[in-house]
Each structure stands twice: as structure tokens, then as C-alpha cells.
Amino acid sequence: MGKLKWFIIVVAMMFASTADAKLKVGVKGGVDLTKMSFSDDVFNAENRTGWFFGPTLKFTTFTGLGFDIAGLYNHREAQIDVLVADNTKANTLKTKQIIVPLNVRYTLGLGDAVNVFAFAGPQVAFNVGDTEHRLDNQNDDEGLVWRLKESNFSVNAGVGITLANIQVTANYNVGLGKTGDVTWSNATGAIVDGYKGNYTSWQIGLAYFF
């Protein structure tokens, strides 16, 4: 809740400081190439492509400084290879989230019609899918379970180009802290914690502003 509180405070400050800004409303969608890393070599995750879509708002001031915020449904997948009893078992880990990126942006160009810009800022994500996933294809109480956090925090940095009402962006997203934990339970009921996982991704977005 502490991170969410500071995120809301930053949003309120940015809205308050842009009273003279131009506001545009649009929709945004795109793809991301996700890489998932674990804190132990028993897991191997491959890069996978996901997608996102949702509404977005853009503020631009006369000095070129501006802000944008969006509420996007984000679907990510990662192919997880788990080494169990000297055998490798493949499983697809899926996450469904509502992501809210808030970026500070600086624009250079010929006004609103044609310009290029750089942006960076925080992003908060809220899980709206299953919070637990089996990673070893077992159906009993013994095995590996991935538990996703209810929310997580990350940062974005990227560049973009505007052509009339169309905006194309490319950015890198880095998770801060862990996204979830992997636990191992055996036949005796013992549970081993400590395998942490996290996401990073490259995102390509296309937005249309009305």
C-alpha cells in the first residue's frame, strides 16, 4: 500500500501542474517481448510475446514537457522449463494484469503534427488472473507452485514518434522487486521457499488520439 500511496500522490501533483496543458484522449495497444528470470538455476524461462490494450491520456505543455497515463489490460506468457528428478518439464506461465504507466515526456518537433519524444516513469500493475500456477505438471499436493503478487511496481524508459493523431512508442520495462515466489512441497509436507521471479520486457506500442 505504501508504493500505491506514493504513486497516487505523484499522479495528483502532475495533474495539478498541467493546468495549461493540451489534453488528448486515445486508445493504445501493442506487444511486449517478456523475459522472466528466477533466483535459482533449476528454472529456465524463454522469451515470449504478450500484448496490451486500453485507454490513454496525454498532456503536452508549450515548453515540450508533458505527461501521459494509461490503464491497460496486459496479457503475458513465459515458457518455463523446470528440472525435476533429472527430467525437464515444460509449462506455460500466464499472467493477466491491469497496468498503469505514468510517464514524464519531453517532445521535440514541429508542434502536434510531427514530433519525436523521450519518456520515462513508474508503472504499477494489479493482478486480475490466477495467483497460483503449477510449474511441474503435477496434480497432487507435491511439487512446484508459482505464486504471483497481487500488485507489483516497475519503471519504463523509451522513445516515440507522433504523426498527426498516431503515436508509436518503444520502451523497456524493468520490474522493481520480485513479481512472485516459487515454493516446493514434498511428500512429507515440507515447503521450501526462496525462489524469486521477476519480469523485464521490451514493449512496442501504437496509440491513436481523438
Coordinates of C-alpha atoms in Angstrom, one line a residue:
M1 CA 0.0 0.0 0.0
G2 CA 2.9 2.4 0.6
K3 CA 4.0 2.2 -3.1
L4 CA 0.4 2.7 -4.3
K5 CA 0.0 5.8 -2.0
W6 CA 3.1 7.5 -3.4
F7 CA 2.0 6.6 -6.9
I8 CA -1.3 8.4 -6.4
I9 CA 0.5 11.4 -4.9
V10 CA 2.7 11.7 -7.9
V11 CA -0.3 11.5 -10.2
A12 CA -2.1 14.2 -8.3
M13 CA 0.9 16.5 -8.4
M14 CA 1.3 16.0 -12.2
F15 CA -2.3 16.8 -12.9
A16 CA -2.1 19.9 -10.7
S17 CA 1.0 21.2 -12.6
T18 CA -0.5 20.9 -16.0
A19 CA -3.5 23.3 -15.9
D20 CA -2.3 25.0 -19.1
A21 CA -1.6 21.7 -20.9
K22 CA -3.3 20.3 -24.0
L23 CA -5.2 17.2 -23.2
K24 CA -5.8 14.4 -25.7
V25 CA -7.6 11.1 -25.1
G26 CA -6.8 7.9 -27.1
V27 CA -6.6 4.2 -27.2
K28 CA -3.3 2.3 -27.1
G29 CA -2.3 -1.3 -27.9
G30 CA 0.9 -3.2 -28.6
V31 CA 3.1 -6.2 -28.0
D32 CA 5.8 -7.0 -25.5
L33 CA 8.7 -9.4 -25.5
T34 CA 8.9 -10.7 -22.0
K35 CA 11.9 -12.2 -20.2
M36 CA 11.4 -13.9 -16.9
S37 CA 14.3 -14.6 -14.5
F38 CA 14.5 -16.7 -11.4
S39 CA 16.9 -16.7 -8.5
D40 CA 17.8 -20.3 -9.0
D41 CA 19.2 -22.3 -11.9
V42 CA 16.6 -25.1 -11.6
F43 CA 14.3 -22.9 -13.7
N44 CA 14.8 -21.7 -17.3
A45 CA 12.4 -19.2 -18.8
E46 CA 12.3 -18.3 -22.5
N47 CA 11.3 -15.0 -24.1
R48 CA 7.7 -14.9 -25.0
T49 CA 5.4 -12.3 -26.7
G50 CA 2.5 -10.8 -24.9
W51 CA 0.1 -8.0 -25.7
F52 CA -1.7 -5.0 -24.1
F53 CA -4.6 -2.7 -24.8
G54 CA -6.6 0.1 -23.2
P55 CA -7.3 3.9 -22.9
T56 CA -4.6 6.5 -22.5
L57 CA -4.4 10.3 -21.8
K58 CA -1.7 12.7 -23.0
F59 CA -0.8 16.1 -21.6
T60 CA 1.5 18.4 -23.5
T61 CA 2.7 21.9 -22.4
F62 CA 4.0 24.7 -24.6
T63 CA 7.6 24.0 -23.4
G64 CA 7.6 20.5 -24.7
L65 CA 7.3 18.9 -21.3
G66 CA 4.3 16.6 -20.8
F67 CA 2.9 13.6 -19.1
D68 CA 0.9 10.5 -20.2
I69 CA -1.0 7.9 -18.2
A70 CA -2.8 4.8 -19.3
G71 CA -4.9 1.9 -18.0
L72 CA -4.0 -1.2 -20.0
Y73 CA -5.0 -4.8 -19.9
N74 CA -1.8 -6.8 -20.2
H75 CA -1.5 -10.5 -21.0
R76 CA 1.9 -12.1 -20.7
E77 CA 3.2 -15.6 -21.1
A78 CA 6.5 -17.3 -20.4
Q79 CA 7.7 -20.8 -21.2
I80 CA 9.1 -22.3 -18.0
D81 CA 11.4 -25.3 -18.1
V82 CA 11.6 -27.0 -14.7
L83 CA 14.2 -29.6 -13.8
V84 CA 12.5 -32.3 -11.7
A85 CA 14.2 -35.6 -10.9
D86 CA 16.7 -35.1 -13.8
N87 CA 13.9 -34.5 -16.2
T88 CA 12.9 -31.2 -17.8
K89 CA 9.2 -30.4 -17.8
A90 CA 7.8 -27.5 -19.8
N91 CA 5.0 -25.3 -18.6
T92 CA 3.5 -22.0 -19.8
L93 CA 3.2 -19.4 -17.1
K94 CA 0.4 -16.8 -17.9
T95 CA -0.2 -13.6 -16.1
K96 CA -3.2 -11.2 -16.6
Q97 CA -2.8 -7.7 -15.2
I98 CA -4.1 -4.1 -15.4
I99 CA -1.0 -2.0 -15.8
V100 CA -1.0 1.8 -15.1
P101 CA 2.1 3.5 -16.6
L102 CA 2.7 7.2 -15.7
N103 CA 5.4 8.8 -17.8
V104 CA 7.1 12.2 -17.9
R105 CA 7.9 13.0 -21.6
Y106 CA 9.8 15.7 -23.4
T107 CA 8.9 16.5 -27.0
L108 CA 10.9 17.9 -29.9
G109 CA 9.5 18.6 -33.3
L110 CA 7.0 20.6 -35.4
G111 CA 4.2 21.0 -33.0
D112 CA 1.5 18.5 -32.5
A113 CA 1.5 17.2 -36.1
V114 CA 5.0 15.7 -36.3
N115 CA 7.4 15.2 -33.4
V116 CA 9.7 12.8 -31.5
F117 CA 9.8 12.4 -27.8
A118 CA 11.6 10.6 -24.9
F119 CA 9.7 9.4 -21.8
A120 CA 10.3 7.6 -18.5
G121 CA 8.3 6.9 -15.4
P122 CA 6.9 4.4 -12.9
Q123 CA 4.3 1.7 -13.6
V124 CA 2.1 -0.2 -11.2
A125 CA 0.4 -3.5 -12.1
F126 CA -2.6 -5.2 -10.5
N127 CA -3.1 -8.9 -11.0
V128 CA -6.6 -9.9 -12.3
G129 CA -5.9 -13.5 -13.2
D130 CA -4.9 -16.6 -11.3
T131 CA -2.4 -16.1 -8.5
E132 CA -1.1 -19.7 -8.4
H133 CA 0.3 -21.8 -11.2
R134 CA 1.7 -25.3 -11.2
L135 CA 5.2 -25.4 -12.8
D136 CA 5.8 -29.2 -12.8
N137 CA 2.6 -30.5 -14.4
Q138 CA 1.7 -32.4 -11.2
N139 CA -1.9 -32.7 -9.9
D140 CA -1.3 -33.6 -6.3
D141 CA -0.1 -31.6 -3.3
E142 CA 3.5 -32.2 -4.0
G143 CA 5.5 -30.1 -6.5
L144 CA 6.4 -26.6 -7.6
V145 CA 3.9 -23.7 -7.3
W146 CA 4.3 -20.2 -8.7
R147 CA 2.5 -17.5 -6.6
L148 CA 2.1 -14.2 -8.2
K149 CA 1.9 -11.0 -6.1
E150 CA -1.3 -9.1 -6.1
S151 CA 0.5 -6.0 -7.4
N152 CA 4.0 -5.0 -8.4
F153 CA 6.0 -2.0 -9.3
S154 CA 8.3 -1.2 -12.3
V155 CA 9.8 1.6 -14.4
N156 CA 9.7 2.5 -18.0
A157 CA 12.1 4.3 -20.3
G158 CA 11.6 4.8 -24.0
V159 CA 11.2 6.9 -27.2
G160 CA 8.4 7.6 -29.6
I161 CA 7.2 9.5 -32.7
T162 CA 4.0 11.3 -33.4
L163 CA 2.4 11.6 -36.9
A164 CA -0.8 13.5 -36.7
N165 CA -3.1 11.5 -34.4
I166 CA -0.9 8.4 -34.4
Q167 CA 1.8 7.7 -31.9
V168 CA 4.4 4.9 -32.0
T169 CA 6.5 4.1 -28.9
A170 CA 9.2 1.6 -27.9
N171 CA 10.2 1.2 -24.3
Y172 CA 12.0 -1.0 -21.8
N173 CA 10.2 -2.1 -18.7
V174 CA 12.1 -3.2 -15.6
G175 CA 10.5 -4.7 -12.5
L176 CA 11.5 -3.4 -9.1
G177 CA 11.5 -6.2 -6.5
K178 CA 10.1 -9.6 -7.0
T179 CA 7.0 -10.4 -9.1
G180 CA 6.3 -13.7 -7.3
D181 CA 7.7 -16.7 -5.4
V182 CA 8.1 -20.4 -6.3
T183 CA 7.5 -22.8 -3.4
W184 CA 8.4 -26.6 -3.4
S185 CA 6.4 -29.0 -1.3
N186 CA 7.3 -32.7 -0.9
A187 CA 5.6 -35.8 0.3
T188 CA 6.4 -35.1 3.9
G189 CA 4.7 -31.7 3.8
A190 CA 7.9 -29.7 3.9
I191 CA 7.9 -26.5 2.0
V192 CA 10.9 -24.7 0.6
D193 CA 10.6 -21.0 -0.2
G194 CA 13.0 -18.5 -1.7
Y195 CA 12.9 -19.0 -5.4
K196 CA 12.0 -15.5 -6.6
G197 CA 11.0 -14.4 -10.1
N198 CA 10.7 -11.2 -12.0
Y199 CA 9.8 -9.8 -15.4
T200 CA 11.6 -7.5 -17.8
S201 CA 10.2 -6.7 -21.2
W202 CA 10.6 -4.7 -24.4
Q203 CA 7.3 -3.1 -25.4
I204 CA 6.2 -1.7 -28.8
G205 CA 3.0 0.4 -28.6
L206 CA 0.7 2.1 -31.1
A207 CA -1.8 4.8 -29.9
Y208 CA -4.5 6.8 -31.7
F209 CA -5.6 10.1 -30.1
F210 CA -9.0 11.6 -30.9

